[in-house]
Short mmCIF file of C-alpha atoms and ligand atoms in Angstrom, two decimals:
data_model
loop_
_atom_site.label_atom_id
_atom_site.label_comp_id
_atom_site.label_asym_id
_atom_site.label_seq_id
_atom_site.Cartn_x
_atom_site.Cartn_y
_atom_site.Cartn_z
CA UNK A 1 0.01 -0.04 0.00
CA UNK A 2 1.24 3.47 -0.89
CA UNK A 3 0.89 6.23 1.68
CA UNK A 4 1.13 8.85 -1.03
CA UNK A 5 -1.61 11.42 -1.69
CA UNK A 6 -4.06 10.37 -4.64
CA UNK A 7 -2.46 10.87 -7.94
CA UNK A 8 1.01 10.85 -6.76
CA UNK A 9 3.67 8.23 -5.97
CA UNK A 10 5.78 7.93 -2.88
CA UNK A 11 9.59 7.73 -3.42
CA UNK A 12 12.17 6.49 -0.89
CA UNK A 13 15.76 5.77 -0.92
CA UNK A 14 19.16 6.04 0.64
CA UNK A 15 21.62 8.64 -0.51
CA UNK A 16 25.30 8.49 0.17
CA UNK A 17 26.87 11.81 1.14
CA UNK A 18 30.54 11.87 0.05
CA UNK A 19 33.26 14.47 -0.04
CA UNK A 20 36.58 15.38 1.34
CA UNK A 21 36.77 16.48 5.06
CA UNK A 22 35.53 19.96 6.06
CA UNK A 23 33.40 20.68 3.00
CA UNK A 24 30.34 20.78 5.10
CA UNK A 25 28.70 17.21 4.78
CA UNK A 26 27.59 16.97 8.29
CA UNK A 27 26.35 20.58 8.51
CA UNK A 28 24.31 19.93 5.33
CA UNK A 29 22.76 16.70 6.82
CA UNK A 30 21.93 18.53 10.00
CA UNK A 31 20.39 21.35 8.17
CA UNK A 32 18.23 19.09 6.11
CA UNK A 33 16.96 17.23 9.18
CA UNK A 34 16.52 20.40 11.13
CA UNK A 35 18.36 18.94 14.08
CA UNK A 36 21.88 18.28 15.13
CA UNK A 37 22.49 14.48 14.48
CA UNK A 38 25.98 14.64 13.16
CA UNK A 39 28.73 16.46 14.82
CA UNK A 40 30.83 19.20 13.07
CA UNK A 41 33.99 21.00 13.64
CA UNK A 42 36.77 22.86 11.74
CA UNK A 43 39.03 19.65 12.20
CA UNK A 44 39.00 16.82 9.68
CA UNK A 45 37.82 13.48 10.84
CA UNK A 46 35.22 14.90 13.13
CA UNK A 47 32.60 12.40 11.87
CA UNK A 48 33.64 8.94 12.83
CA UNK A 49 30.51 6.80 12.42
CA UNK A 50 27.96 6.65 9.67
CA UNK A 51 24.86 8.44 10.78
CA UNK A 52 21.57 8.37 8.78
CA UNK A 53 19.48 11.57 8.56
CA UNK A 54 16.00 10.96 7.46
CA UNK A 55 14.18 13.68 5.61
CA UNK A 56 10.55 13.69 4.71
CA UNK A 57 8.95 15.77 2.04
CA UNK A 58 5.21 15.55 0.91
CA UNK A 59 5.86 12.64 -1.31
CA UNK A 60 9.20 11.17 -0.45
CA UNK A 61 11.48 10.00 2.31
CA UNK A 62 15.32 10.75 1.56
CA UNK A 63 17.62 8.89 3.85
CA UNK A 64 21.05 10.56 3.86
CA UNK A 65 24.08 8.55 4.98
CA UNK A 66 26.79 11.02 6.17
CA UNK A 67 30.13 9.41 5.92
CA UNK A 68 33.35 9.89 7.88
CA UNK A 69 36.31 11.45 5.98
CA UNK A 70 38.26 9.00 3.82
CA UNK A 71 41.63 8.17 5.07
CA UNK A 72 44.11 7.94 2.15
CA UNK A 73 46.72 6.13 4.17
CA UNK A 74 44.98 4.10 7.00
CA UNK A 75 47.42 4.04 9.94
CA UNK A 76 45.48 2.30 12.79
CA UNK A 77 42.68 -0.16 13.04
CA UNK A 78 40.32 2.77 13.82
CA UNK A 79 41.35 4.42 10.43
CA UNK A 80 40.49 1.04 8.78
CA UNK A 81 37.18 0.98 10.52
CA UNK A 82 36.44 4.40 9.03
CA UNK A 83 37.36 3.40 5.55
CA UNK A 84 35.11 0.22 5.67
CA UNK A 85 32.25 2.41 6.74
CA UNK A 86 32.67 4.77 3.67
CA UNK A 87 32.98 1.82 1.33
CA UNK A 88 29.77 0.38 2.75
CA UNK A 89 28.15 3.84 2.39
CA UNK A 90 28.50 4.06 -1.28
CA UNK A 91 27.47 0.36 -2.06
CA UNK A 92 23.89 -0.30 -2.68
CA UNK A 93 22.67 3.38 -2.70
CA UNK A 94 19.87 4.85 -4.54
CA UNK A 95 21.65 8.05 -5.22
CA UNK A 96 25.05 9.71 -4.39
CA UNK A 97 25.58 13.31 -3.47
CA UNK A 98 29.09 14.72 -3.45
CA UNK A 99 29.67 17.89 -1.43
CA UNK A 100 32.45 20.40 -2.42
CA UNK A 101 33.55 23.74 -1.16
CA UNK A 102 32.54 26.21 -3.94
CA UNK A 103 35.66 28.29 -3.13
CA UNK A 104 38.20 25.59 -3.87
CA UNK A 105 38.38 22.46 -5.90
CA UNK A 106 41.29 20.29 -4.78
CA UNK A 107 42.99 17.19 -6.29
CA UNK A 108 41.21 15.21 -3.56
CA UNK A 109 37.97 16.34 -4.99
CA UNK A 110 38.90 14.78 -8.41
CA UNK A 111 39.52 11.49 -6.79
CA UNK A 112 36.12 11.62 -5.11
CA UNK A 113 34.48 12.86 -8.31
CA UNK A 114 35.67 9.68 -9.99
CA UNK A 115 33.78 7.65 -7.46
CA UNK A 116 30.69 9.82 -8.08
CA UNK A 117 30.90 9.46 -11.89
CA UNK A 118 31.31 5.61 -11.43
CA UNK A 119 28.22 5.30 -9.22
CA UNK A 120 25.45 3.46 -11.08
CA UNK A 121 22.61 5.68 -9.75
CA UNK A 122 21.48 9.29 -9.92
CA UNK A 123 24.39 11.65 -9.04
CA UNK A 124 24.34 14.99 -7.51
CA UNK A 125 26.90 17.74 -6.67
CA UNK A 126 26.15 20.10 -3.82
CA UNK A 127 28.32 23.19 -4.40
CA UNK A 128 28.51 24.37 -0.89
CA UNK A 129 29.47 27.63 1.11
CA UNK A 130 28.15 29.82 -1.60
CA UNK A 131 27.59 32.26 1.29
CA UNK A 132 31.31 32.86 1.19
CA UNK A 133 31.29 33.89 -2.57
CA UNK A 134 30.65 37.71 -2.43
CA UNK A 135 30.40 38.14 -6.14
CA UNK A 136 27.59 35.75 -7.18
CA UNK A 137 28.30 36.24 -10.96
CA UNK A 138 31.44 34.21 -10.47
CA UNK A 139 29.26 31.17 -9.84
CA UNK A 140 28.13 31.00 -13.51
CA UNK A 141 31.53 30.15 -14.97
CA UNK A 142 32.19 27.71 -12.19
CA UNK A 143 28.86 26.02 -12.81
CA UNK A 144 29.63 25.80 -16.62
CA UNK A 145 33.13 24.35 -15.87
CA UNK A 146 31.77 21.76 -13.36
CA UNK A 147 28.90 20.91 -15.67
CA UNK A 148 31.43 20.08 -18.51
CA UNK A 149 33.63 18.14 -16.12
CA UNK A 150 30.75 16.25 -14.53
CA UNK A 151 28.33 15.12 -17.27
CA UNK A 152 25.04 13.59 -15.86
CA UNK A 153 25.48 15.10 -12.45
CA UNK A 154 22.83 17.51 -11.35
CA UNK A 155 24.71 20.43 -9.72
CA UNK A 156 23.02 22.55 -7.00
CA UNK A 157 24.55 25.59 -5.43
CA UNK A 158 23.79 25.80 -1.60
CA UNK A 159 24.83 27.11 1.74
CA UNK A 160 24.44 24.42 4.32
CA UNK A 161 25.15 26.96 7.00
CA UNK A 162 22.53 29.59 5.89
CA UNK A 163 20.10 27.09 4.32
CA UNK A 164 19.91 28.64 0.82
CA UNK A 165 19.18 26.15 -1.94
CA UNK A 166 19.04 23.23 0.49
CA UNK A 167 15.24 22.63 0.02
CA UNK A 168 15.63 22.70 -3.70
CA UNK A 169 18.61 20.06 -3.43
CA UNK A 170 16.35 17.75 -1.34
CA UNK A 171 13.48 18.05 -3.89
CA UNK A 172 15.78 17.43 -6.75
CA UNK A 173 17.17 14.16 -5.10
CA UNK A 174 13.62 13.02 -3.99
CA UNK A 175 12.47 13.25 -7.58
CA UNK A 176 15.03 10.64 -8.66
CA UNK A 177 14.55 8.00 -5.97
CA UNK A 178 12.92 4.81 -6.73
CA UNK A 179 9.14 4.48 -6.00
CA UNK A 180 8.33 3.03 -2.71
CA UNK A 181 6.84 3.49 0.74
CA UNK A 182 8.77 5.22 3.54
CA UNK A 183 11.02 2.86 5.33
CA UNK A 184 10.98 4.88 8.58
CA UNK A 185 8.10 6.50 10.50
CA UNK A 186 7.89 10.13 9.36
CA UNK A 187 8.73 11.56 12.86
CA UNK A 188 11.99 9.56 13.12
CA UNK A 189 15.00 11.64 12.03
CA UNK A 190 17.88 9.28 12.61
CA UNK A 191 18.83 5.62 12.98
CA UNK A 192 20.99 6.48 16.05
CA UNK A 193 20.05 6.30 19.76
CA UNK A 194 20.09 9.29 22.05
CA UNK A 195 22.76 7.54 24.00
CA UNK A 196 24.94 7.39 20.79
CA UNK A 197 24.13 11.06 19.98
CA UNK A 198 25.02 12.11 23.51
CA UNK A 199 28.56 10.51 23.25
CA UNK A 200 28.94 12.41 19.94
CA UNK A 201 27.98 15.80 21.31
CA UNK A 202 30.56 15.36 24.06
CA UNK A 203 33.22 14.31 21.54
CA UNK A 204 32.44 17.26 19.45
CA UNK A 205 33.18 19.64 22.35
CA UNK A 206 36.47 18.02 22.98
CA UNK A 207 37.33 18.30 19.27
CA UNK A 208 36.28 21.83 19.19
CA UNK A 209 37.91 23.04 22.52
CA UNK A 210 41.23 21.24 22.10
CA UNK A 211 43.68 22.67 19.55
CA UNK A 212 45.88 20.44 17.60
CA UNK A 213 47.54 19.29 20.77
CA UNK A 214 45.17 16.30 20.84
CA UNK A 215 44.91 13.80 18.04
CA UNK A 216 41.55 12.44 17.10
CA UNK A 217 42.15 9.39 19.21
CA UNK A 218 39.65 10.37 21.73
CA UNK A 219 36.62 8.16 22.58
CA UNK A 220 33.58 8.89 24.59
CA UNK A 221 31.75 6.02 26.49
CA UNK A 222 28.47 6.73 27.98
CA UNK A 223 28.38 4.74 31.31
CA UNK A 224 25.13 5.95 32.53
CA UNK A 225 21.99 7.42 30.76
CA UNK A 226 18.98 7.54 33.02
CA UNK A 227 15.80 9.67 32.58
CA UNK A 228 15.03 10.87 36.12
CA UNK A 229 12.01 12.96 37.19
CA UNK A 230 13.97 16.27 37.32
CA UNK A 231 16.55 15.67 34.60
CA UNK A 232 18.30 13.11 32.45
CA UNK A 233 21.35 11.83 34.33
CA UNK A 234 24.41 11.12 32.13
CA UNK A 235 27.82 9.93 32.96
CA UNK A 236 30.61 9.66 30.41
CA UNK A 237 34.18 8.51 30.29
CA UNK A 238 36.49 10.28 28.08
CA UNK A 239 39.25 7.87 26.77
CA UNK A 240 42.71 9.05 25.85
CA UNK A 241 45.81 7.13 24.96
CA UNK A 242 48.58 8.86 26.90
CA UNK A 243 48.91 10.40 30.31
CA UNK A 244 49.91 13.71 28.68
CA UNK A 245 46.66 13.73 26.71
CA UNK A 246 44.76 13.19 30.04
CA UNK A 247 46.41 16.30 31.41
CA UNK A 248 45.49 18.30 28.40
CA UNK A 249 41.81 17.22 28.53
CA UNK A 250 41.58 18.01 32.26
CA UNK A 251 43.51 21.28 31.99
CA UNK A 252 44.88 23.42 34.87
CA UNK A 253 42.89 22.74 38.02
CA UNK A 254 40.25 20.96 35.94
CA UNK A 255 39.33 24.13 34.06
CA UNK A 256 39.35 22.56 30.49
CA UNK A 257 37.25 19.48 31.52
CA UNK A 258 34.79 21.80 33.26
CA UNK A 259 34.43 23.94 30.06
CA UNK A 260 34.01 20.82 27.96
CA UNK A 261 31.36 19.58 30.38
CA UNK A 262 29.46 22.80 30.52
CA UNK A 263 29.16 23.27 26.79
CA UNK A 264 28.35 19.59 26.23
CA UNK A 265 25.46 19.80 28.84
CA UNK A 266 24.03 22.80 27.09
CA UNK A 267 24.14 20.91 23.70
CA UNK A 268 22.67 17.75 25.32
CA UNK A 269 19.86 19.88 26.98
CA UNK A 270 19.09 21.36 23.53
CA UNK A 271 18.90 17.83 21.88
CA UNK A 272 16.95 16.19 24.59
CA UNK A 273 14.88 19.26 25.32
CA UNK A 274 15.08 18.80 29.08
CA UNK A 275 17.61 19.46 31.95
CA UNK A 276 20.59 17.37 32.06
CA UNK A 277 23.24 16.40 34.68
CA UNK A 278 26.49 15.49 33.10
CA UNK A 279 29.25 13.79 34.94
CA UNK A 280 32.63 13.39 33.08
CA UNK A 281 35.74 11.32 33.82
CA UNK A 282 38.94 11.12 31.89
CA UNK A 283 40.45 7.64 31.59
CA UNK A 284 43.88 6.67 30.08
CA UNK A 285 43.54 3.64 27.98
CA UNK A 286 46.76 2.89 26.23
CA UNK A 287 46.61 1.60 22.53
CA UNK A 288 42.79 1.59 22.33
CA UNK A 289 42.80 2.67 18.71
CA UNK A 290 44.45 -0.75 17.90
CA UNK A 291 42.68 -2.87 20.29
CA UNK A 292 40.16 -5.20 18.43
CA UNK A 293 37.92 -5.78 21.57
CA UNK A 294 37.72 -1.87 22.13
CA UNK A 295 36.73 -1.38 18.41
CA UNK A 296 34.16 -4.18 18.58
CA UNK A 297 32.66 -2.43 21.47
CA UNK A 298 32.70 1.07 19.78
CA UNK A 299 31.13 -0.48 16.67
CA UNK A 300 28.35 -2.15 18.82
CA UNK A 301 27.85 0.95 21.02
CA UNK A 302 27.56 3.21 18.04
CA UNK A 303 24.33 1.53 16.99
P1 LIG B 401 32.48 17.58 6.95
O1 LIG B 401 33.75 17.23 7.42
O2 LIG B 401 32.29 17.67 5.63
O3 LIG B 401 31.28 16.99 7.60
O4 LIG B 401 32.34 19.22 7.35
P2 LIG B 401 31.54 19.92 8.57
O5 LIG B 401 29.91 19.77 8.39
O6 LIG B 401 32.03 19.37 9.82
O7 LIG B 401 31.81 21.39 8.37
C1 LIG B 401 33.16 21.85 8.34
C2 LIG B 401 33.29 23.35 8.55
O8 LIG B 401 32.68 24.07 7.52
C3 LIG B 401 32.39 23.83 9.82
O9 LIG B 401 33.19 24.77 10.49
C4 LIG B 401 31.19 24.36 9.31
O10 LIG B 401 30.54 25.31 10.04
C5 LIG B 401 31.65 24.98 8.00
N1 LIG B 401 30.57 24.96 6.92
C6 LIG B 401 29.71 24.06 6.58
N2 LIG B 401 28.90 24.45 5.71
C7 LIG B 401 29.08 25.80 5.35
C8 LIG B 401 28.46 26.82 4.64
O11 LIG B 401 27.51 26.58 3.84
N3 LIG B 401 28.98 28.03 4.63
C9 LIG B 401 30.13 28.35 5.49
N4 LIG B 401 30.59 29.56 5.47
N5 LIG B 401 30.68 27.36 6.32
C10 LIG B 401 30.26 26.19 6.24
MG1 LIG B 402 31.40 15.30 8.92
#
C-alpha cells in the first residue's frame, strides 16, 4: 500500500553523502534534518561513524548517509574501521551526493568525483558554502566548468550553513529516488540512539575546544544514561591514549574539563529538550585505537 496522496507516488531511498573532510557534509545533513544529528568542527575526521539523517517531503523519504572522512593512508585499526564504513556507504545506494567547497576544488575532489561518476545511480553535486562567495556572478563560469567536467551530474549551489538552496537540493534528489513506501516513521530523524548522539555531542566539544595538541584518538563512552524525574542523568568516560593527553583534557585545575562539560551539557539539553546532569571522567587507555576488543565495543555501542 502506498501512503502517498492520490494521484502521486511515494519515493524513498538512501543517498550517500561523500566529499573530502571539512566541505560541510555533516552541516548539510543537520540542516536538512533540522536537528543536530551529526557533529561538526573545523577539524578533519570529526565524523567517525555513519549516521543516517531521515528527511521527509510531501511525497518522499530521503535517507542521507553522512560518511566519515576518507583516510588515504590508514594508519590504525580505527582508520580502517572508518574506511570500511565509507565503502559500505557507497555500495547499494539509490543516489550519491558529493559535497564540495565552492571556493576551492582540490586534487582530492577529483579522486572523489571519480567515485561519483562511477556510481550506477543518480548523481548530485552540492556546491556548498556559496555564502562565502561575495560576487555571485562568479558562480556562473564555475557552474559551466563543473557541468562540463561532470556530465550527468545535477549540480545545486547551496549554503548548508545559511540554508539557501537546500530545499531545492532535497526536492531534486527526491524526484530521482525509486518509487516505494517510507522505510521509517515520518517523525524519526535518525537511526541512532540518544545515547549514541550524547557521546558524539561530548566528543564534538572535545574536538572543538582542544587545539591541535590532541589527535583524534579520543573516545567517549556513556556509562550511565537515565531519565530521572527532574533531569536526564548522564555519565561519560573520555578515553585518551597517553597520560599527557589526559592532562590536556583535564586542564589546569580541571578548568578545561569543566568547560567541555558545561558546553556539552548545554548541547545535550538542546537535543533532549530537558535539563541534564552530566558527569565526566577522563580515563587513560593505552593503545585503544588498535585494540580489536575496544573497536568491537565502539562499533556495537555506536548503533
Ligand atoms: P564535513 O567534514 O564535510 O562533515 O564538514 P563539517 O560539516 O564538519 O563542516 C566543516 C566546517 O565548515 C564547519 O566549521 C562548518 O561550520 C563549515 N561550513 C559548513 N557548511 C558551510 C557553509 O555553507 N558556509 C560556511 N561559511 N561554512 C560552512
Ligand atoms: Mg562530517
